[in-house]
XYZ file of C-alpha atoms in Angstrom:
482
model
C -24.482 35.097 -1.476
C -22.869 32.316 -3.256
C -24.994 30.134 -5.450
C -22.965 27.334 -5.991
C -21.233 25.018 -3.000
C -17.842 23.760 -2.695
C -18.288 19.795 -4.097
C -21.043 20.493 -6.334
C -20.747 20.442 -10.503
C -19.644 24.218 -11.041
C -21.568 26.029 -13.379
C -20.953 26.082 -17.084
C -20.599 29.037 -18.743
C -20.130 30.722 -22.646
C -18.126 33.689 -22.420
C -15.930 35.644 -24.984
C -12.231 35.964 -24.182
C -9.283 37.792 -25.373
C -5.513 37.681 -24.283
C -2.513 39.316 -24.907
C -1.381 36.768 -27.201
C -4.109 37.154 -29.382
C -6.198 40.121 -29.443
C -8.902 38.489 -31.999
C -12.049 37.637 -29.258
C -12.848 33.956 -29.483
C -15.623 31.632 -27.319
C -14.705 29.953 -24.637
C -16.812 27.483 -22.211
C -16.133 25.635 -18.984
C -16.011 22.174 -20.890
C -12.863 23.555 -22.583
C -11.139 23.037 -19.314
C -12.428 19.751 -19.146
C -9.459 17.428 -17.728
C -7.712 20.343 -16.054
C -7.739 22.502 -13.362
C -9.361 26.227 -13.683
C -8.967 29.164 -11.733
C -11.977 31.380 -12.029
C -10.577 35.056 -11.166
C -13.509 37.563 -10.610
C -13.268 40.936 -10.362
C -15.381 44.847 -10.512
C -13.527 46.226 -13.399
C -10.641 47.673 -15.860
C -8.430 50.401 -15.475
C -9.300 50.460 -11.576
C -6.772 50.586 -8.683
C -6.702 47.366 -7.062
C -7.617 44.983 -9.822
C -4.413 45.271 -11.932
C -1.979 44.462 -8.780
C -3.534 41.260 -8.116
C -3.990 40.137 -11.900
C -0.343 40.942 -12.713
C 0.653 39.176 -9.517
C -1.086 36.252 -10.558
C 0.156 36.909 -14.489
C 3.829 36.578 -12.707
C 3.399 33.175 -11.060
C 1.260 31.667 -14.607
C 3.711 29.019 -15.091
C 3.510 28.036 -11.363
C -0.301 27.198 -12.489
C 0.996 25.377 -15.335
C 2.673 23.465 -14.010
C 0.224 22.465 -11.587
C -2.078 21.876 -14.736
C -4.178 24.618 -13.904
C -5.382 27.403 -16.500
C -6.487 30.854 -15.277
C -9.399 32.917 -16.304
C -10.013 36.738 -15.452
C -13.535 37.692 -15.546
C -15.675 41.277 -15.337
C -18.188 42.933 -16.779
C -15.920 44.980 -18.791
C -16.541 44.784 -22.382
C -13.627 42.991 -25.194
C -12.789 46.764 -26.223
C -11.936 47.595 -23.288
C -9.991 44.226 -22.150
C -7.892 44.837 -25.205
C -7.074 48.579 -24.453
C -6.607 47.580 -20.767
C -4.160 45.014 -22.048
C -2.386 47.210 -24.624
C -1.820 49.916 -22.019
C 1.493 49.847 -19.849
C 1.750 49.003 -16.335
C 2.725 52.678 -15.793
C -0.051 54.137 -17.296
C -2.779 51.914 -15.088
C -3.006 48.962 -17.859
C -1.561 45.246 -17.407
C 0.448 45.118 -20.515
C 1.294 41.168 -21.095
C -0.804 39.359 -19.535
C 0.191 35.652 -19.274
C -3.928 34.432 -19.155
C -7.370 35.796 -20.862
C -10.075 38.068 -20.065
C -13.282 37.347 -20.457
C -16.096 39.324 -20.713
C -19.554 39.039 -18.664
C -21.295 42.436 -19.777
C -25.024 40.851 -18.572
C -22.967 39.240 -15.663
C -24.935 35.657 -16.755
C -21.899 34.215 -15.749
C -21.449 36.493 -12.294
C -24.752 35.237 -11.373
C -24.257 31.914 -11.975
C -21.797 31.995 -9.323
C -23.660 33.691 -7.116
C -21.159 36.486 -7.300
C -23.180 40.026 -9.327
C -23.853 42.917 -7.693
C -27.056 44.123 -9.446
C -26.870 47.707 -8.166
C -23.711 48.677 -9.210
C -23.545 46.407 -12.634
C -19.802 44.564 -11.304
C -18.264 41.217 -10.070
C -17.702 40.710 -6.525
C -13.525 40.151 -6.156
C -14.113 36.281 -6.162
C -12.094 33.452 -6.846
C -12.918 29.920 -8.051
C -11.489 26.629 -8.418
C -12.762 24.117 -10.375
C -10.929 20.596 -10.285
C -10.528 18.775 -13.867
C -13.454 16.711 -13.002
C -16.122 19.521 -13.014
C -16.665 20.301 -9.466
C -16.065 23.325 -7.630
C -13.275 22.581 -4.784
C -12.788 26.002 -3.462
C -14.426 29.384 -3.378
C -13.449 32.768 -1.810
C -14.888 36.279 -1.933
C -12.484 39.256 -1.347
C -13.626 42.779 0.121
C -13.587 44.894 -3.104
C -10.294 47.101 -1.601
C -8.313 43.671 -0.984
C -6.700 41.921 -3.477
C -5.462 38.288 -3.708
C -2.229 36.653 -2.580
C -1.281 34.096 -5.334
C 1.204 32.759 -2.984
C -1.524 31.847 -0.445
C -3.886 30.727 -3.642
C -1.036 28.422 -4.743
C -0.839 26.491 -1.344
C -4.568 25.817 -1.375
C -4.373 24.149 -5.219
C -1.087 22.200 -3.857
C -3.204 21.157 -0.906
C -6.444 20.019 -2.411
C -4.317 18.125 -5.505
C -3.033 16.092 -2.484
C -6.630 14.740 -2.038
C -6.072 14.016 1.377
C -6.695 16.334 4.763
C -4.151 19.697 5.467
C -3.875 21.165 8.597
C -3.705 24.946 9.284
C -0.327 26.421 7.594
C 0.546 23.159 5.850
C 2.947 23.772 2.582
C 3.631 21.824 -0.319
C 6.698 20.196 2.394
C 4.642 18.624 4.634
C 2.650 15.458 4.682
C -1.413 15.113 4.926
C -2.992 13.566 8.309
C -2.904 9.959 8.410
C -6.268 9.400 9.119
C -6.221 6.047 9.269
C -3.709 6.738 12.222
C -5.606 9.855 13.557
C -8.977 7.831 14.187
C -9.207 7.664 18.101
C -11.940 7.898 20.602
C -13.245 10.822 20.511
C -12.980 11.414 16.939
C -16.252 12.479 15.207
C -16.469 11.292 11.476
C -19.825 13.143 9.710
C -22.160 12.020 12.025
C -20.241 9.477 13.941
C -18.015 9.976 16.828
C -15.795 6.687 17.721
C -16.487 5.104 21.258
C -13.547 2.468 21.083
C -11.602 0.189 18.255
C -13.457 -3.041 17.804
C -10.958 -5.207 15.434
C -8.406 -4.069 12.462
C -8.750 -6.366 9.310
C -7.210 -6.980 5.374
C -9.596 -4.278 4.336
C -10.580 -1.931 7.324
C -10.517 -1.414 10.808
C -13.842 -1.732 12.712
C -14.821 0.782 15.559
C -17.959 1.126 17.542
C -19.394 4.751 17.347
C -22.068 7.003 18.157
C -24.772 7.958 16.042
C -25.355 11.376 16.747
C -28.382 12.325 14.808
C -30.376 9.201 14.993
C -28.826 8.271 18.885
C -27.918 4.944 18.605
C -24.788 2.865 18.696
C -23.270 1.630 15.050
C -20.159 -0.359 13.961
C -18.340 1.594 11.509
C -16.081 -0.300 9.185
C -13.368 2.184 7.647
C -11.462 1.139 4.744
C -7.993 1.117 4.019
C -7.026 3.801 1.663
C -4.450 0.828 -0.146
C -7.102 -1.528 0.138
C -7.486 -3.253 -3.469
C -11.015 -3.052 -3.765
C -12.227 -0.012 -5.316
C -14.508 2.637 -3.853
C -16.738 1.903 -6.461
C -17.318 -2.089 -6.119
C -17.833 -1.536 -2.377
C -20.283 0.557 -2.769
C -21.653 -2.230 -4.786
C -21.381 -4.942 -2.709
C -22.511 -3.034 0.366
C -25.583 -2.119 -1.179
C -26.509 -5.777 -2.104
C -25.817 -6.870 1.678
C -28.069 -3.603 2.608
C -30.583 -5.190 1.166
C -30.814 -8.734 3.388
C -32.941 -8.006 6.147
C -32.404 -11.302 8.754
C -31.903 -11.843 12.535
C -29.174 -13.845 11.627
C -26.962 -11.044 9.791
C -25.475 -8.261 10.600
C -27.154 -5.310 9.064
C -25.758 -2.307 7.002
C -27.283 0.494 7.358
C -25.174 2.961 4.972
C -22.080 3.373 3.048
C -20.662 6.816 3.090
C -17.520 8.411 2.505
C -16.225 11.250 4.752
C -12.761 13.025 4.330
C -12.101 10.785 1.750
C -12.409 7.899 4.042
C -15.241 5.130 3.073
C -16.822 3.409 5.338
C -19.423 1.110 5.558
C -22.114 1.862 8.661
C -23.959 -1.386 10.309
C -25.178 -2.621 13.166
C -23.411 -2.778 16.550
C -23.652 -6.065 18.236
C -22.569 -6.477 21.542
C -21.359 -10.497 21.833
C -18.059 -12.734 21.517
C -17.075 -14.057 18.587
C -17.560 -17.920 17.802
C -13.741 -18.170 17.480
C -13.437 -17.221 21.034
C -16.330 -19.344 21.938
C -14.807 -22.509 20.330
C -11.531 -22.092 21.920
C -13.184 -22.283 25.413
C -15.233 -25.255 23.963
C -18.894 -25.797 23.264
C -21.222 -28.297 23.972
C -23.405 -30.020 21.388
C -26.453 -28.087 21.794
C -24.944 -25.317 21.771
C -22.933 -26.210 18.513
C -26.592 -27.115 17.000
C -27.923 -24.071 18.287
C -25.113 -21.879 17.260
C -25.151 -23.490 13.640
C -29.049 -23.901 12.856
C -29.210 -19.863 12.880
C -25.833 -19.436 11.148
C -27.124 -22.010 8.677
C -30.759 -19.527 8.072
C -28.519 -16.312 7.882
C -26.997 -17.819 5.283
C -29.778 -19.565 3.221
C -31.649 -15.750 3.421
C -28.171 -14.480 1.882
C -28.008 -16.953 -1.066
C -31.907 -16.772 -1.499
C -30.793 -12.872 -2.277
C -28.104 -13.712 -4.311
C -25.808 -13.053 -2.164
C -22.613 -14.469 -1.314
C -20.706 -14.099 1.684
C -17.019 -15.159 0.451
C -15.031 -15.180 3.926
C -17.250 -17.621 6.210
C -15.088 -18.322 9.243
C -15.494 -18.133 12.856
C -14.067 -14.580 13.060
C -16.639 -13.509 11.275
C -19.586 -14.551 13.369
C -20.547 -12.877 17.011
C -23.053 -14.132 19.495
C -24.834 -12.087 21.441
C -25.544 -11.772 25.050
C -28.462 -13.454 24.150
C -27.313 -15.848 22.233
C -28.267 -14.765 18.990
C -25.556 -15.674 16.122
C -24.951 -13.192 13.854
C -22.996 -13.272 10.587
C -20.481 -10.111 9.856
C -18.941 -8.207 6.955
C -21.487 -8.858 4.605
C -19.924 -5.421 3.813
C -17.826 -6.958 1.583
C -19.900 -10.137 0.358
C -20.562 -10.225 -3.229
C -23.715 -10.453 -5.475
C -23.935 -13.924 -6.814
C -21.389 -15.207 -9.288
C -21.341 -17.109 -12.604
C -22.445 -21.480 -11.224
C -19.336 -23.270 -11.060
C -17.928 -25.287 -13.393
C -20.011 -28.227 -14.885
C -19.559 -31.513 -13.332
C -17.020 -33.940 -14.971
C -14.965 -30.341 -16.562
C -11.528 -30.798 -16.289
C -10.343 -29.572 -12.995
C -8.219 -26.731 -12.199
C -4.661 -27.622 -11.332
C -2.468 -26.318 -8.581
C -1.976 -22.534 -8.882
C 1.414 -22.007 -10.307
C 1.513 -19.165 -8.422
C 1.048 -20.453 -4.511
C 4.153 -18.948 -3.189
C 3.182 -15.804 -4.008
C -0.177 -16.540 -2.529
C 1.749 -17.068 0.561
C 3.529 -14.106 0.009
C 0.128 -11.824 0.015
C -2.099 -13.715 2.258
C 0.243 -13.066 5.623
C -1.120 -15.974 6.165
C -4.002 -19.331 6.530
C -6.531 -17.413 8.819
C -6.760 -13.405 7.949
C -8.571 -12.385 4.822
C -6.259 -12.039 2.150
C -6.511 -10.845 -1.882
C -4.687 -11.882 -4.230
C -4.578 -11.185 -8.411
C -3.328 -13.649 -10.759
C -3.287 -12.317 -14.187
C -0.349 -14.591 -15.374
C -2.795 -17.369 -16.407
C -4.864 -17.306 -19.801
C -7.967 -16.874 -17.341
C -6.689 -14.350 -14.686
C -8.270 -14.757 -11.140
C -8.912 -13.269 -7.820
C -8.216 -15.583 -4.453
C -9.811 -13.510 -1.478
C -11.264 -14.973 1.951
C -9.593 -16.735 4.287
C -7.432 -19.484 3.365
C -7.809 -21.380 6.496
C -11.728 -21.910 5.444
C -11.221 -21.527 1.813
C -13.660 -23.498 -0.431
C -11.105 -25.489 -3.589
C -12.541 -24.008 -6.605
C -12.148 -20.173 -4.854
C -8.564 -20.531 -3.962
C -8.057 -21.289 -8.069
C -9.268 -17.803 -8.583
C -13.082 -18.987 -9.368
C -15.469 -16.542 -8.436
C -17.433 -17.514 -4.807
C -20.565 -19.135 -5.151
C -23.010 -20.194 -2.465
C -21.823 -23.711 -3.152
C -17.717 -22.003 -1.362
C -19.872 -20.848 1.737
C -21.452 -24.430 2.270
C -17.568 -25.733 2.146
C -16.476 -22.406 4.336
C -19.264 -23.581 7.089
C -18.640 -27.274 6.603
C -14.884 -26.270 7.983
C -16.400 -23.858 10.584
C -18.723 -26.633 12.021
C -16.130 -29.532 12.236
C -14.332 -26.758 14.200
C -16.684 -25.989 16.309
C -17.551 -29.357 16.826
C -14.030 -30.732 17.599
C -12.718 -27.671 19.205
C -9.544 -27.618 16.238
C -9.157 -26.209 12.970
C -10.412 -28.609 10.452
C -6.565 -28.013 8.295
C -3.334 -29.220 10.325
C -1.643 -27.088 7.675
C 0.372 -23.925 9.067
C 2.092 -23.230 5.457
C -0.052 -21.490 3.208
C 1.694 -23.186 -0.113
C 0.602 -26.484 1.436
C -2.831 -25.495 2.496
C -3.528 -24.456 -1.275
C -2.271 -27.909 -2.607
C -4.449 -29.492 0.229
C -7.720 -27.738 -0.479
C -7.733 -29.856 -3.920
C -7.234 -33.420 -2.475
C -10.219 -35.046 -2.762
C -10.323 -36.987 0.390
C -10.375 -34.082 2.487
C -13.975 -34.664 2.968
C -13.717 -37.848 4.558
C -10.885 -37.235 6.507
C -12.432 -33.880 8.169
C -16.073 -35.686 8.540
C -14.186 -38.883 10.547
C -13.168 -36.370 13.342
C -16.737 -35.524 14.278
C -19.310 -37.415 16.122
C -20.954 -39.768 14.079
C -24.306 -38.149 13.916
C -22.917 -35.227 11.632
C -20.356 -37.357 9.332
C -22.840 -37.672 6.282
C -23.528 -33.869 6.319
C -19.915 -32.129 6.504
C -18.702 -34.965 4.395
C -21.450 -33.506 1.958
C -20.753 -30.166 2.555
C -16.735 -30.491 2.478
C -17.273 -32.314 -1.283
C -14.587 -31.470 -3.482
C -17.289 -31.011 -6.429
C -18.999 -27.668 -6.121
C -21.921 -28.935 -7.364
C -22.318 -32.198 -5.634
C -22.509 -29.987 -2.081
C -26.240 -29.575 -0.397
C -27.719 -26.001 -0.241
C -27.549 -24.222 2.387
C -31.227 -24.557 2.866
C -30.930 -28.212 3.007
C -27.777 -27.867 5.378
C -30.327 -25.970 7.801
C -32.738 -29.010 7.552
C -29.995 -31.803 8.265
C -28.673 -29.747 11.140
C -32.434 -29.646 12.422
C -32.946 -33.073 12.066
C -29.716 -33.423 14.847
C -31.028 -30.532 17.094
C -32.123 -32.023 20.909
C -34.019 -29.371 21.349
């Protein structure tokens, strides 16, 4: 019967209201509510038996509302007159005398309809109760049988419980805690369509788990994201749906972003492989290095052809599939092309002032960290991986494609030489290292001689000195034996 559904905008309304505070009628409309929570209180009609039992009872707990920041409305098809004799009668006589909330009167039951909630035949409100949540939408609805009234003990747990924002269990009170869900996600677990085979990985922003589709039957990697994650619903969404949009053999493809229970999670494609970190710490010949690069090398050219950044190039973030195939992960949280770097001969960024506290946040050189400086005149954000951080992007400078050529300049001398390309093990140090200029040349003398000029181009301190990727692609092919 109901019209409207629980997470939709509720419906507005223009009703005429009077209270016992104030007998004079005056207008009042949902958008008067608008930054609070309402409590819609349908019901058949004045001077009946049930009705004033359950509107006292709720009249009695009116400052438990407030202080919830929740206003109540009672609504019926009763005209104002007979609101205001209704609430001018005493209790003992079958009125409500002071009620602590208005009345409001829905003779043509407009509003009653709206909600889905009119009985045409006999001209009254269904006993229903609404509430709306200070954004708009309607968070929960119930409809009484007309000879049972309402418990505003049992309606005060359900506003305590959805002001949480997170998931209650059956009998939960205002005492107890929400499910962890980030802790409840297990095999087994079915999340909207999904239900989770096995955990894949646990990162800085999410934990990865390889699922079930169960309407379009096929296997998916879901990414779910860390409730304290610093990244905001909002610029994942964002970022997700500019790496939705590369379409390459090379790259791991999202399918969807979606939030369910107030998780969000990011839906791609499941790739069964090993990752290149694994690979190069068993050791890899030198066609398959040039193999292995050449398509990492395209996934990324097709990315920055986009305008699309990855940000967090490392080996952890590439698999290889059973066939071979490299493929480049969380583009989920790549970013759309930034501002170009800084112009050649500007004067260079110093030495963040703030590298212990980088230390501090990153937990250290190899997982993807964040990190906000606002301390500086021009406050910055250091994410990725230190360990394969381009110079300019642990100052705070936005990535560029210019960072992922220095990222895979570092993951190629690694995969080439079997070591990571930094001896560092401090993060303070690796910070101060990333802006010595000879790290080029120093990195490029450790590889065979046949890739020097190229990582030494890639590694170049000078963002805008560094090949494109494209051009990368056509070096590397130039070394391929194949």
């Amino acid at each position: 019967m109901l019209d409207v559904k629980v997470g939709e905008a509720a419906p507005d309304f223009a009703l005429t209201c009077v209270s016992a505070a104030d007998a004079a009628p005056r207008p009042m409309r949902r958008s008067d509510f608008a930054g609070r929570w309402l409590m819609l209180v349908f019901y058949p009609g004045d001077f009946t038996f049930v009705c004033p039992t359950e509107l006292t009872a709720f009249s009695a707990r009116h400052a438990d509302f407030t202080r919830r920041n929740c206003s109540l409305l009672g609504i019926s098809a009763d005209p104002i007159e007979m609101h205001r004799e209704w609430l001018a009668t005493p209790p003992a006589e079958g009125g409500l005398g002071p009620l602590q909330f208005p009345l409001a009167s829905d003779p043509a039951g407009e509003t009653a309809r709206a909600f889905g909630v009119w009985v045409e035949a006999q001209q009254v409100c269904i006993r229903a109760l609404f509430i709306i949540d200070p954004a708009g939408v309607l968070q929960y609805a119930v409809v009484h049988n007309l000879n049972v009234g309402r418990n505003p003990d049992e309606v005060l747990r359900v506003l305590d419980a959805l002001q949480t924002g997170g998931l209650c269990p059956a009998s939960w009170t205002a005492a107890d805690g929400t499910i962890d869900l980030e802790k409840a996600l297990h095999r087994g677990t079915v999340l909207g369509s999904y239900r989770i085979r096995e955990k894949l990985g646990s990162g800085t922003f999410g934990t990865v788990f390889a699922a079930w589709d169960q309407r379009l039957e096929r296997m998916v990697a879901l990414k779910v994201l860390k409730r304290g994650s610093a990244e905001s619903r909002e610029a994942v969404l964002i970022e997700s749906r500019a790496a939705a949009r590369l379409n390459h053999p090379n790259v791991c493809t999202v399918y969807s972003v979606e939030e369910v229970d107030g998780l969000p999670m990011i839906v791609m494609e499941h790739v069964d492989g090993r990752l290149l970190s694994d690979m190069i710490s068993q050791g890899l010949d030198r066609r398959r290095v040039t193999g292995l690069a050449l398509q990492i090398a395209a996934g990324l050219a097709a990315a920055h052809a986009a305008g699309i950044v990855h940000g967090d190039l490392k080996p952890a973030n590439v698999i290889v599939t059973n066939e071979g195939v490299a493929k480049l992960l969380d583009f989920g949280l790549a970013t759309a092309q930034c501002d170009a770097p800084p112009e050649a001969g500007s004067p260079a960024r110093q030495p963040s002032p703030v590298a212990e506290d980088i230390a501090q946040a990153s937990g250290g050189i190899e997982p993807t960290m964040e990190y906000y400086d606002s301390s500086s005149e021009r406050p910055g954000v250091i994410r990725g991986s230190l360990a394969y951080m381009a110079p300019e992007q642990s100052q705070g400078l936005p990535p560029t494609p210019a960072a992922d050529v220095f990222s895979f300049g570092l993951t190629l001398a690694e995969m080439l030489t079997g070591k990571r390309a930094h001896g560092e093990q401090s993060a303070v140090k690796l910070v101060l290292r990333l802006q010595d200029k000879e790290l080029a040349n120093e990195v490029a003398n450790r590889v065979d001689a046949a890739y020097r000029d190229t990582i030494a181009a890639m590694l170049t301190h000078d963002p805008l000195a560094r090949p494109s990727m494209a051009e990368v692609a056509r070096q590397l092919a130039a070394h391929s034996p194949l």
